[in-house]
Coordinates of C-alpha atoms in Angstrom, one line a residue:
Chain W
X177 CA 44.5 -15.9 -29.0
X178 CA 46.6 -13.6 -30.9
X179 CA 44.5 -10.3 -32.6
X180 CA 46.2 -10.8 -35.6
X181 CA 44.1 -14.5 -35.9
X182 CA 41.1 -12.8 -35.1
X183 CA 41.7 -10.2 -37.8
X184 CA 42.1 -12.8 -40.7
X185 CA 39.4 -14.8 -39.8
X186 CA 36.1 -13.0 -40.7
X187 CA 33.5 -15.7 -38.9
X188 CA 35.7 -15.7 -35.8
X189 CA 35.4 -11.8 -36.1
X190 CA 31.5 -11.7 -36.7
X191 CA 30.8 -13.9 -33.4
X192 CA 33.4 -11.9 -31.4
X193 CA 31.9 -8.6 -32.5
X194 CA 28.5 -10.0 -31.9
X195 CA 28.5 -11.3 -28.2
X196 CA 30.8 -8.1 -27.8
X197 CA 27.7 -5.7 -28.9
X198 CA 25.2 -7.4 -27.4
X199 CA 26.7 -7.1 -23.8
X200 CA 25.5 -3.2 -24.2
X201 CA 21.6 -4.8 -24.5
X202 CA 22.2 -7.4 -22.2
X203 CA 22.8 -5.5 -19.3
X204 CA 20.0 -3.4 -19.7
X205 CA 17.8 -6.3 -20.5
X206 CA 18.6 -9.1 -18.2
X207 CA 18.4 -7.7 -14.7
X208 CA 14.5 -6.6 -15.3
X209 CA 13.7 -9.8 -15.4
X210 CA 14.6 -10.2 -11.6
X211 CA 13.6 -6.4 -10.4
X212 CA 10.3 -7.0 -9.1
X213 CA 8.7 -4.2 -9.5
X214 CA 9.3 -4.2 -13.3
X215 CA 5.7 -5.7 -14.4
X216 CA 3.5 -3.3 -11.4
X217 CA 0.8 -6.0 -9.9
X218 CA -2.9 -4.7 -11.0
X219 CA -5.4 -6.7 -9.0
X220 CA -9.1 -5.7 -7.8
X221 CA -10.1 -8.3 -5.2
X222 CA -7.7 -10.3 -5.4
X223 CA -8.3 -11.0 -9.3
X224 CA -5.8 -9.5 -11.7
X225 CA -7.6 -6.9 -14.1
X226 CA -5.0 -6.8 -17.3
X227 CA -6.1 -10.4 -19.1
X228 CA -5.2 -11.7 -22.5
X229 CA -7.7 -10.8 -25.0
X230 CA -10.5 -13.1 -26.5
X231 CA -10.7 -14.4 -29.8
X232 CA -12.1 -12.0 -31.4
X233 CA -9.8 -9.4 -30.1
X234 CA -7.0 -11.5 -30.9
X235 CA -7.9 -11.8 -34.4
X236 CA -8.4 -8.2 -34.5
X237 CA -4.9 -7.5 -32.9
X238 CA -3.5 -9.5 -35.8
X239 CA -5.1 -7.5 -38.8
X240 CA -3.6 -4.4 -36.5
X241 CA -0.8 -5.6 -37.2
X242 CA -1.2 -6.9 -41.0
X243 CA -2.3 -3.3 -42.3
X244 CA 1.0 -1.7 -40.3
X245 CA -0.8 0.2 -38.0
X246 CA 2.1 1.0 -35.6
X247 CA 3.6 2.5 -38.4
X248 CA 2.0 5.4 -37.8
X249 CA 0.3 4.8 -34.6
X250 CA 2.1 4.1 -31.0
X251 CA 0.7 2.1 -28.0
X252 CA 3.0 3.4 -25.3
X253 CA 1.6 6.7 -23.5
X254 CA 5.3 7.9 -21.7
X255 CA 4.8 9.6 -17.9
X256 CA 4.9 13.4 -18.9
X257 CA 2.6 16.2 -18.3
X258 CA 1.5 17.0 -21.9
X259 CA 1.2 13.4 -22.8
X260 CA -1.3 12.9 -19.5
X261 CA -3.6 15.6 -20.2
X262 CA -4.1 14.7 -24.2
X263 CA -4.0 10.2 -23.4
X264 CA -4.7 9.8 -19.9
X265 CA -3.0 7.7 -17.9
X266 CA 0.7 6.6 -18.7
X267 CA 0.8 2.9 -19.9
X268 CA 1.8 0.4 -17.3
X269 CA 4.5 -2.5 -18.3
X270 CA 1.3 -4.4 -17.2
X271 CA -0.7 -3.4 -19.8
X272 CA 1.0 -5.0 -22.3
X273 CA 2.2 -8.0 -20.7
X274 CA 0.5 -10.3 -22.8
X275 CA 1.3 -8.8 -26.2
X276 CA 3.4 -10.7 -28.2
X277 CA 5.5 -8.7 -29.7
X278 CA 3.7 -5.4 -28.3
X279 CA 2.5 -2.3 -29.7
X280 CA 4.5 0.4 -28.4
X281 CA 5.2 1.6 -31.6
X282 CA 8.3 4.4 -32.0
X283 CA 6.2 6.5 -34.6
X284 CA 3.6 9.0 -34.3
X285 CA 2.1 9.9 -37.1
X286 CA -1.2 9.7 -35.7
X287 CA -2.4 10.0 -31.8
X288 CA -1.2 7.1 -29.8
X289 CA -4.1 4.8 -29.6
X290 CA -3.0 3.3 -25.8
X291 CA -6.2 4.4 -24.4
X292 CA -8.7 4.7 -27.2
X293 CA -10.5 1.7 -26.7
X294 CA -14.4 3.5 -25.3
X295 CA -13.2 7.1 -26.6
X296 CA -15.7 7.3 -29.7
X297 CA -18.4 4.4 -30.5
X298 CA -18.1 1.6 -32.8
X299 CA -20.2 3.4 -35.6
X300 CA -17.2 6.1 -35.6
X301 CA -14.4 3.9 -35.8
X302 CA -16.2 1.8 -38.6
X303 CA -16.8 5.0 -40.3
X304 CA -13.2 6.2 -40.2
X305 CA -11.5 3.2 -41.0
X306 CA -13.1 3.1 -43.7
X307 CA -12.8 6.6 -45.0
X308 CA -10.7 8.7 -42.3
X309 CA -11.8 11.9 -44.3
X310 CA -15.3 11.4 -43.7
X311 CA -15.4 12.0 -40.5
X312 CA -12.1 14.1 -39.9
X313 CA -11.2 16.6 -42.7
X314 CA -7.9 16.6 -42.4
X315 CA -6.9 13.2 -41.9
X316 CA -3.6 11.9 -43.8
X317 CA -5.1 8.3 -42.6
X318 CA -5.0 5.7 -45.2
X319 CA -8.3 3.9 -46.1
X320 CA -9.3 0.6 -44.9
X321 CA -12.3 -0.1 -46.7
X322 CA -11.3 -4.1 -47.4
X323 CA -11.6 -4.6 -43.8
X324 CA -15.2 -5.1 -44.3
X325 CA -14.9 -8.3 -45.5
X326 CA -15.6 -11.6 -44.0
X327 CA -12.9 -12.6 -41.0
X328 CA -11.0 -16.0 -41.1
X329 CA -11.2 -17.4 -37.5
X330 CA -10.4 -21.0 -39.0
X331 CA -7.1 -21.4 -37.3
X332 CA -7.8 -19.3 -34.2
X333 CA -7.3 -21.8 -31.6
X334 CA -3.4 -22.4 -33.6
X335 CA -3.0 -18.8 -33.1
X336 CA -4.0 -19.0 -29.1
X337 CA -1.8 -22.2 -28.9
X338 CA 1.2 -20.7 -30.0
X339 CA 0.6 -17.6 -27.7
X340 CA 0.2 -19.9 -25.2
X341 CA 3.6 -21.7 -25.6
X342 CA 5.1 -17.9 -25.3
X343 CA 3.6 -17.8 -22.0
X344 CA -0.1 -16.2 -22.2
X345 CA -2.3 -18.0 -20.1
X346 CA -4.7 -19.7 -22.5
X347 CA -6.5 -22.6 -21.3
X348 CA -6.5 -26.5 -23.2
X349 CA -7.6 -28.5 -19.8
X350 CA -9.5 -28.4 -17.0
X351 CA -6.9 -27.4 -14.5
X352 CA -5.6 -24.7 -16.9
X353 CA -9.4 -23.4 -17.2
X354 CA -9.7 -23.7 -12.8
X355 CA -6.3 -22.0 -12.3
X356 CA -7.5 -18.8 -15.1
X357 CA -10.9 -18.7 -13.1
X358 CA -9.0 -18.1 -10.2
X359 CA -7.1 -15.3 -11.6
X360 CA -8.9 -13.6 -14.1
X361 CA -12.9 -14.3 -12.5
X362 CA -15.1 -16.5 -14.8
X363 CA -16.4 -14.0 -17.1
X364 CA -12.6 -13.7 -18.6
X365 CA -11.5 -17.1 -18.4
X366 CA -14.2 -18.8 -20.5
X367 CA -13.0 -16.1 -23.2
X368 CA -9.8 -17.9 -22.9
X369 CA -10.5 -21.1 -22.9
X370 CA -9.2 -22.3 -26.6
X371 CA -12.3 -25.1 -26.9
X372 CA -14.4 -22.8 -27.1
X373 CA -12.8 -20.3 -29.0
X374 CA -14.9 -19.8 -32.2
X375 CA -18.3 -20.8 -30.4
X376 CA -16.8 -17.1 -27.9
X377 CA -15.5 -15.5 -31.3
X378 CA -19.5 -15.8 -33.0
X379 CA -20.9 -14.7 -29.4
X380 CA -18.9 -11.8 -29.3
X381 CA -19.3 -10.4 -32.2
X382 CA -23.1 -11.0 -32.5
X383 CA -23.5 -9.6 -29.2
X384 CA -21.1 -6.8 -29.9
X385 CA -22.4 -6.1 -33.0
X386 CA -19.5 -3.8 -33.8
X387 CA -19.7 -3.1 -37.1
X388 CA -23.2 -2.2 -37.1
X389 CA -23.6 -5.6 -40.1
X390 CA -26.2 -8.4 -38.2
X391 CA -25.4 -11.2 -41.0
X392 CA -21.6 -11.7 -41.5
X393 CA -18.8 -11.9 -38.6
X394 CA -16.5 -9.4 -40.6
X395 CA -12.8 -8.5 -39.9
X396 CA -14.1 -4.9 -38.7
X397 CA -15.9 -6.6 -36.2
X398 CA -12.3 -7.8 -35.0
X399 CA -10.4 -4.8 -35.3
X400 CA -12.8 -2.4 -33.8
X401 CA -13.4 -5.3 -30.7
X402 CA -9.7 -4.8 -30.7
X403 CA -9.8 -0.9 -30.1
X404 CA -12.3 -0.8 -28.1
X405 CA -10.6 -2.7 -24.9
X406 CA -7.3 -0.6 -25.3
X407 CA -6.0 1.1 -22.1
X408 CA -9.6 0.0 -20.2
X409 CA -8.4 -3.3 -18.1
X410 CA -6.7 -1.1 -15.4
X411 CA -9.3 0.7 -13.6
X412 CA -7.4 3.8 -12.2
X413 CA -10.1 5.1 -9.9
X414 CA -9.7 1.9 -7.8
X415 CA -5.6 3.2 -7.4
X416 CA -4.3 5.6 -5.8
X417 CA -2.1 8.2 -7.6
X418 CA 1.3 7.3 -5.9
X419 CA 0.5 3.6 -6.2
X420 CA 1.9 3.0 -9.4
X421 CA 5.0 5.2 -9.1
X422 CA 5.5 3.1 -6.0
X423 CA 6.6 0.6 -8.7
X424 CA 9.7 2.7 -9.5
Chain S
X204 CA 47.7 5.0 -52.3
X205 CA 51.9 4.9 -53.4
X206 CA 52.9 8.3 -52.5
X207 CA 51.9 7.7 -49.1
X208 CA 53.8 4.4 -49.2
X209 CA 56.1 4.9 -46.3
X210 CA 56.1 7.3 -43.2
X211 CA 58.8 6.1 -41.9
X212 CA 58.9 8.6 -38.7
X213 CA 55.2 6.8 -37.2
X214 CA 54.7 3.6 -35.6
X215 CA 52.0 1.0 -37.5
X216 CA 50.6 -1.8 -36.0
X217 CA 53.1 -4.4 -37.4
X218 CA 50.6 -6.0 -39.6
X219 CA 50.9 -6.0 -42.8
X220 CA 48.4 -7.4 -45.4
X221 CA 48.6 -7.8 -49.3
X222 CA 52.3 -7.3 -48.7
X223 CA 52.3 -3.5 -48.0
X224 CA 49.4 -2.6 -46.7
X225 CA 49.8 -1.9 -43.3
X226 CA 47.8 0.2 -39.8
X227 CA 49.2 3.2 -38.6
X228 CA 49.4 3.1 -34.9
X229 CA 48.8 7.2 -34.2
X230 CA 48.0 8.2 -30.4
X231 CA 44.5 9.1 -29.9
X232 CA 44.2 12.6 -29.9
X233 CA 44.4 14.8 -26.8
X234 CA 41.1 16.4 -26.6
X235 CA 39.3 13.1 -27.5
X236 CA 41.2 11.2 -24.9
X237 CA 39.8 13.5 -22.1
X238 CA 35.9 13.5 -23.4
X239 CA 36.0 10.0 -22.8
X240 CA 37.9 10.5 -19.1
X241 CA 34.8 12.8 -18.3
X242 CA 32.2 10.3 -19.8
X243 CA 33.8 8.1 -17.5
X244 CA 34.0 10.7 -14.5
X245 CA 29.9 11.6 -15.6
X246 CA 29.0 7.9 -15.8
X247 CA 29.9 7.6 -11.9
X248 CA 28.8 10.6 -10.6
X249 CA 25.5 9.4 -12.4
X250 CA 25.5 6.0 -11.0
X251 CA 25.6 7.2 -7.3
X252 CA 22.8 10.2 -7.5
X253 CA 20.4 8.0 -10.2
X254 CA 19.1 4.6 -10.0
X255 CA 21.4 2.3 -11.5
X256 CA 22.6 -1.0 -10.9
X257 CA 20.4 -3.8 -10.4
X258 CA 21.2 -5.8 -6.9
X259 CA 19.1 -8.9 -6.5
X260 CA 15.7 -8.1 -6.9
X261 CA 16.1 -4.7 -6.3
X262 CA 18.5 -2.0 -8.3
X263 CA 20.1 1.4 -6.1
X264 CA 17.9 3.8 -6.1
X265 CA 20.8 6.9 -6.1
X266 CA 21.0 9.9 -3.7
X267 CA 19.0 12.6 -5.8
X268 CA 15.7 12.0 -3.1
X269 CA 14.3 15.2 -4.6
X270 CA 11.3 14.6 -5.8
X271 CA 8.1 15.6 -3.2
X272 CA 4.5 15.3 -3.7
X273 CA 1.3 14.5 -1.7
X274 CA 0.0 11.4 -1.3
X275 CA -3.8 10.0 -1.7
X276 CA -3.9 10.6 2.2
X277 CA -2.5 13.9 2.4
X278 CA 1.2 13.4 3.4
X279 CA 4.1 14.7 1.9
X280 CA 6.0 12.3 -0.2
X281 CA 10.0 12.4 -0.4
X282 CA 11.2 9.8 -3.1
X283 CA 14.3 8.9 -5.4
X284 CA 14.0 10.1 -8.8
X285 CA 11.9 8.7 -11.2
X286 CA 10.3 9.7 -14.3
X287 CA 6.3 8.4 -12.4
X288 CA 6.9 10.5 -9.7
X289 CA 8.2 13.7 -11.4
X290 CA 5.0 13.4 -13.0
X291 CA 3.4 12.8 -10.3
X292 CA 5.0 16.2 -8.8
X293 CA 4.3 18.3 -11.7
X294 CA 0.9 17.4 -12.5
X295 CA 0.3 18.9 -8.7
X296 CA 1.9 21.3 -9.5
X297 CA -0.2 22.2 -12.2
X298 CA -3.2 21.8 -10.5
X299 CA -1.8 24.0 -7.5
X300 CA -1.3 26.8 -9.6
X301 CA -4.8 26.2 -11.8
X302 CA -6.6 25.7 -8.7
X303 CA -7.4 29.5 -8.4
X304 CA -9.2 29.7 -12.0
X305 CA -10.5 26.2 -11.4
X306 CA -12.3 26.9 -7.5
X307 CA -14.2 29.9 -9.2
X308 CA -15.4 27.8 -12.0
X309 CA -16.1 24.8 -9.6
X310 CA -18.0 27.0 -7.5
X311 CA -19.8 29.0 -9.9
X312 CA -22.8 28.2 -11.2
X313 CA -23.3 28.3 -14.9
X314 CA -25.2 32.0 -14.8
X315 CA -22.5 33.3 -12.2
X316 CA -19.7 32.0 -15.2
X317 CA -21.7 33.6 -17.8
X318 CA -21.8 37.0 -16.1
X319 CA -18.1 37.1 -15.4
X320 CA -16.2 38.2 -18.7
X321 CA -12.8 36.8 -17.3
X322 CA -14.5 33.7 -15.7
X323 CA -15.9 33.1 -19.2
X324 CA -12.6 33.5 -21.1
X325 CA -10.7 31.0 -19.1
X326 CA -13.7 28.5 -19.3
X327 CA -13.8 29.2 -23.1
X328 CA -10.3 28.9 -23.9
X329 CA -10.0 26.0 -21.8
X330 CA -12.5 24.1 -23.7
X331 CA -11.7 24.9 -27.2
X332 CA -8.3 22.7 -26.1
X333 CA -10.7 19.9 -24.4
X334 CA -13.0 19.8 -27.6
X335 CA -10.5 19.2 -30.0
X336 CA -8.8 16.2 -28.3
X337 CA -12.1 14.3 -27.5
X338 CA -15.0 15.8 -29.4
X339 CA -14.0 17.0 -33.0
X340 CA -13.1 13.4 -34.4
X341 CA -17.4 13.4 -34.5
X342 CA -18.2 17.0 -33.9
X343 CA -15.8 18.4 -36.0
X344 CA -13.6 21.4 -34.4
X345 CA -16.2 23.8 -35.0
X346 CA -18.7 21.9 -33.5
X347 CA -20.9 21.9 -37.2
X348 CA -20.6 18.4 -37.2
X349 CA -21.9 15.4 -39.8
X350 CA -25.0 15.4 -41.1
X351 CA -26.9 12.2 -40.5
X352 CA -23.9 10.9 -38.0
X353 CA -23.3 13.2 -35.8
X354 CA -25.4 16.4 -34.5
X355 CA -24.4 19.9 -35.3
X356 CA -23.6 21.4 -31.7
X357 CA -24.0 25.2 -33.0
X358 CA -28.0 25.5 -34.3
X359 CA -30.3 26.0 -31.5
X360 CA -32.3 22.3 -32.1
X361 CA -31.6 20.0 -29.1
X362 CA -32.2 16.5 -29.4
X363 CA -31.8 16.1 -25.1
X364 CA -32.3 19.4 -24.4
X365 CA -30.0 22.6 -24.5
X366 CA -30.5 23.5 -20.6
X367 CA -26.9 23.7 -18.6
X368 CA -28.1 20.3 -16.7
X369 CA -29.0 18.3 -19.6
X370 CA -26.1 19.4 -21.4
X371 CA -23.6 18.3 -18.8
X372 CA -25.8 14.9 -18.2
X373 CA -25.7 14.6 -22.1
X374 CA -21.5 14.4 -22.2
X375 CA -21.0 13.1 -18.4
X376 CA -23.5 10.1 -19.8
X377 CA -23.6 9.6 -22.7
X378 CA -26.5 9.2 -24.8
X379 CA -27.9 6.7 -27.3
X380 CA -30.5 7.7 -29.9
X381 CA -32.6 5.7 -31.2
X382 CA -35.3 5.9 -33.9
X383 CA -36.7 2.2 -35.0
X384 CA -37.0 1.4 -39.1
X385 CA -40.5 1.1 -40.3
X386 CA -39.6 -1.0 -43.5
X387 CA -41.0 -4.2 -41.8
X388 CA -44.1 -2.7 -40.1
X389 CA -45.4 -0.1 -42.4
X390 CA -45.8 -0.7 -46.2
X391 CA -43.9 1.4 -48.8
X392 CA -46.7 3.9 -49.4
X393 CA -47.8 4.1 -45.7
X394 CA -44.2 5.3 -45.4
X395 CA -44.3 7.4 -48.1
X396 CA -47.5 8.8 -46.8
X397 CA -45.9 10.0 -43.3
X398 CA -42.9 11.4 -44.7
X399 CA -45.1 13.4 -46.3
X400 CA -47.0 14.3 -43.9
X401 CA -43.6 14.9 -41.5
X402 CA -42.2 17.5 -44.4
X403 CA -45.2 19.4 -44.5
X404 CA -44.7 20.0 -40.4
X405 CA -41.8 21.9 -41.2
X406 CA -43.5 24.2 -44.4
X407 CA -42.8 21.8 -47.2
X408 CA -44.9 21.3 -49.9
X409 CA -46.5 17.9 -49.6
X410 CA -49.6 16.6 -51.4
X411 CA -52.6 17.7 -49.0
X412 CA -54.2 14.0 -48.9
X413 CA -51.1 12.1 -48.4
X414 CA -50.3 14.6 -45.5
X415 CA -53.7 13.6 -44.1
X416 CA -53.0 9.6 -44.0
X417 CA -50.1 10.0 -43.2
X418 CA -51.0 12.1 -40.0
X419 CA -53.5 9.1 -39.1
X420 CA -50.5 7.0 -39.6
X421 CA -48.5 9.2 -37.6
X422 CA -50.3 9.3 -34.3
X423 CA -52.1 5.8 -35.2
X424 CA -50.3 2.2 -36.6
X425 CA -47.1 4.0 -37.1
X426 CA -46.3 4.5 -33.2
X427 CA -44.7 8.1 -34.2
X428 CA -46.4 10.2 -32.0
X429 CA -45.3 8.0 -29.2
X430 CA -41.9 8.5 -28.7
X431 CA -42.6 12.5 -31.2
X432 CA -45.3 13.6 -29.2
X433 CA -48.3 14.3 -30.4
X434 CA -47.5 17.7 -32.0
X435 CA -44.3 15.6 -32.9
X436 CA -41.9 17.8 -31.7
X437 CA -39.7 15.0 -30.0
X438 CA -39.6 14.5 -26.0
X439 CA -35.7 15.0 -24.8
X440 CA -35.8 12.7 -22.7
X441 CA -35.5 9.9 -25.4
X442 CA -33.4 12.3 -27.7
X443 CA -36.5 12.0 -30.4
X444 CA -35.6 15.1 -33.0
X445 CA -38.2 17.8 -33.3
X446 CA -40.0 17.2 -36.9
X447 CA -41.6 20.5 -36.9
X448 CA -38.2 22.8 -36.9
X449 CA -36.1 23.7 -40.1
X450 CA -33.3 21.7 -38.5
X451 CA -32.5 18.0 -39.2
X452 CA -30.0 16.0 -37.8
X453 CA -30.4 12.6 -39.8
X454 CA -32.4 12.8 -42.9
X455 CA -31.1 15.5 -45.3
X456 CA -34.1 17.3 -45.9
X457 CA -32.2 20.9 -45.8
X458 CA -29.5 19.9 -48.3
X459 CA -31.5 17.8 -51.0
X460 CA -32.6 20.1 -53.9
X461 CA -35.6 19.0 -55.0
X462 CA -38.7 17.9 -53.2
X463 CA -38.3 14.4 -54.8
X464 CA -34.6 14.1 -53.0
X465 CA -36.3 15.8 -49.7
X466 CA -38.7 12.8 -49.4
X467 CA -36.3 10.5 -50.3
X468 CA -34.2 11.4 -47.2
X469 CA -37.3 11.6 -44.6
X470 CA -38.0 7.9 -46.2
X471 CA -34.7 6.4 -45.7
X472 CA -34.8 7.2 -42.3
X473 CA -38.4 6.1 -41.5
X474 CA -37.7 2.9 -43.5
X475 CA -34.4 1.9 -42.3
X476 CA -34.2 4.1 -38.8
X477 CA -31.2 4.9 -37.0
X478 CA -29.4 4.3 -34.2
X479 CA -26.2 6.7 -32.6
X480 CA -24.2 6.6 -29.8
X481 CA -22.8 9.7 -27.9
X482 CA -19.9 8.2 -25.7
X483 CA -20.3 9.3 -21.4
X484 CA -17.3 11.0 -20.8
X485 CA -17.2 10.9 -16.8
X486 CA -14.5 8.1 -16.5
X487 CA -12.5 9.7 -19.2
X488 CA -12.6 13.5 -18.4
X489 CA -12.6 15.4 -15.0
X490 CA -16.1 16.9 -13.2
X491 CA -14.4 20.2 -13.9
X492 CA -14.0 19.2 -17.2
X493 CA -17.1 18.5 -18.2
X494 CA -18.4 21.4 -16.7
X495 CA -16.3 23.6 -18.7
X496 CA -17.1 21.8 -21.7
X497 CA -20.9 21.6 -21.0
X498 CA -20.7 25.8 -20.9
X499 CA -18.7 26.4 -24.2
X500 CA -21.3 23.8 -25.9
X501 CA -24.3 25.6 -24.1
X502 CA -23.1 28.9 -25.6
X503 CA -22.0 27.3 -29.5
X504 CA -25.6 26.6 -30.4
X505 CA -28.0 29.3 -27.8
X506 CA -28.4 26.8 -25.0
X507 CA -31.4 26.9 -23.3

């Protein structure tokens, strides 16, 4: 092909410049998908610890994502010394294996929230989603206060189905729910069983009780279910330090 | 563009669009041509000391095998470099060279701390950093906290007790308080009546016969005195708040102006109650830690 009839002919030129670029990504991309170390295997006797989250917390995840939360707020605590001692524990490809699309986030406005999830109770994190400054001065935090407001979980088992076509181990059938009791234990895979999901949501959030309201499964419930179980599926006590740099 | 029409001395591409416009074909210049030779030269001399290419289900692993550290089992460690295990190395690193401050404090007991000036400083400055990233969100950074949420660490009132022990029990577990509502089991005036009766415990003025049902009340049908104490100044071992002190922690007594708000705020809490959760901190922060942050706290509000 002469360059001169690449020139003239500005689709031809798009796709050419296109699949030209994207060689740079693809060679970076493609090969971790066969490196087998790239997703680090976290299992405690012999059941895998990092599971896909329940309905609630999937709802939850979702009005994360609605109010823009990683604008401000990353999910991705890098391996350096400063970052260790303020987060704890770097976050594991693992941990958000799962998430679709994930958190990581490239802006930090705020403190990476990776590991929150057990750091302050549920009454604080009601309290400072709805008014940040209430609790800490200085906060540039926005307000949340709508989020007290009654949670659609409707189409829930829609939302787990289409995670499940992207690969996330929600169960439909018998077999599927067997083959999750197997890797997750019991207790986690009836969470992910999508048959049951809103009788699981209603448990969970009555017996949660996170945002301290008895009468009315709200969409604080879901967000603060949500922030509670960051960074605590990997038990790092049960690891030894090397064993995840092993991975690399 | 027409001045510049023609150079006829430099070479153009040959194309030539909208009848004149055409491409000059210039050499790159010199010094650009040989940064990108020594991007070229770097990129290689990269690939062989740093990981790199992916082969199979593997990728090389380069030559730089510099980074050392200990293992869980006490072996040395030799690896290729990698961002995990340069962590890995400095964090031991760090600890190495802390580990001289930290044996003393370790070792020490709180007293022994106390009576060392430098011992003290390190612990103190240590913690100020420690509080800030985990307890100021709830205690605020000078430890004042919020009334009605979350205790004031600097007044010498301890719901669980201001001793070294219960301190460092306090943040290694956690603790839950909780104080039932009354609005179900005691009628509006019976409430009314012990709130009274609670105010004039710490020198309010309250009306003398309400203070006197409300007493009954207290260590009768209201169930106060059991989890108070008889003299109702709380038991911490179920974090319930002295009632006879100056200090509150839930109802506003100290910042309501008049006596009308005062008993308002003893009501609310009576009526509706009030439950709070102190987070344990053992899985999230070091033993050391918590020890150094159980003797700044100690020290904020006159420990015990």
């Amino acid at each position: 092909m002469k360059h001169e009839s690449i020139e003239t002919n500005a689709g031809l030129l798009i796709v050419l410049t296109l699949i030209v670029i994207s060689i740079g990504g693809l060679v970076e991309i493609v090969p971790l998908y066969f490196i087998e170390s790239t997703i680090e295997k976290v299992e405690v006797e012999g059941k895998e610890t990092i599971h896909p989250y329940s309905p609630l917390e999937l709802r939850g995840r979702d009005i994360y994502q609605r109010e823009g939360c990683y604008t401000c707020h990353s999910q991705m605590i890098r391996p350096f010394r400063d970052e260790a001692l303020r987060y704890g524990h770097y976050s594991l490809a693992a941990e958000s294996k799962f998430d679709h699309p994930f958190q990581w986030g490239s802006k930090r406005t705020g403190p990476d929230l990776a590991r929150v999830g057990g750091k302050y109770s549920n009454e604080w994190h009601v309290q400072h989603l709805i008014a940040p400054r209430s609790v800490v001065k200085e906060s540039i935090m926005p307000n949340y206060p709508w989020l007290m407001k009654s949670l659609n979980y409707k189409n829930v088992r829609d939302r787990m189905r289409a995670l499940k076509m992207v690969g996330v181990p929600y169960s439909e059938n018998t077999a599927e729910y067997e083959a999750n009791v197997k890797r997750f234990g019991e207790d986690v895979a009836k969470n992910l069983d999508i048959l049951r999901a809103e009788e699981n949501l209603l448990a969970q959030a009555a017996s949660g009780n996170y945002d301290g309201k008895a009468d009315d499964v709200t969409e604080m419930d879901a967000i603060v279910a949500y922030l509670q179980l960051l960074g605590t599926m990997v038990d790092f006590s049960k690891f030894d330090d090397g064993h995840f740099a092993d991975f690399r | 563009m027409s001045s510049e029409k023609s150079k006829p001395t430099v070479q153009t591409t040959g194309h030539a669009w909208d009848g004149d416009l055409q491409e000059f074909n210039n050499p790159l210049p010199t010094w650009w041509l040989w940064t990108f030779y020594a991007t070229v030269v770097f990129a290689i001399i990269y690939w062989v000391l740093y990981p790199a290419w992916p082969v199979g289900g593997s990728y090389t692993k380069g030559m730089m095998n510099d980074i050392t550290y200990t293992t869980a089992d006490g072996k040395t460690k030799t690896t290729h470099w990698n961002t995990r295990a340069l962590l890995l190395k400095e964090m031991q690193i760090a600890r190495e060279e802390q580990a001289e401050y930290l044996k003393d404090i370790n070792a020490l007991s709180f007293e022994q701390i106390r009576s060392k000036p430098e011992k003290s400083a390190f612990a103190n400055s240590m913690a100020k950093v420690l509080f800030a990233d985990n307890c100021a969100a709830c205690h605020q950074s000078g430890g004042d906290g919020v009334m009605g949420r979350y205790p004031n660490l600097l007044d010498d009132a301890w719901l669980w007790g201001g001793s070294f022990d219960k301190i460092q029990e306090t943040i290694a577990n956690g603790r839950t308080g909780s104080m039932p509502g009354f609005k179900a089991s005691l009628s509006t005036k019976q409430i009314s009546d012990v709130s009274d009766y609670v105010l004039s415990l710490s020198g309010n003025e309250a009306d003398a016969a309400a203070v006197k049902r409300g007493q009954a009340i207290f260590s009768g049908q209201g169930g106060c005195a059991a989890c108070h104490g008889a003299d109702a100044k709380g038991q911490d071992f179920m974090g319930s708040a002295n009632l006879t002190d100056k200090i509150w922690t839930i109802a506003d007594v100290s910042g309501a102006e008049t006596a009308a708000a005062k008993k308002e705020a003893v009501m609310n809490v009576v009526k509706n109650g009030k439950t709070r959760v102190m987070p344990a901190w053992k899985g999230r922060l070091s033993a050391t830690e918590i020890k150094i942050l159980t003797y700044y706290v100690h020290q904020l509000g006159g420990g015990k």
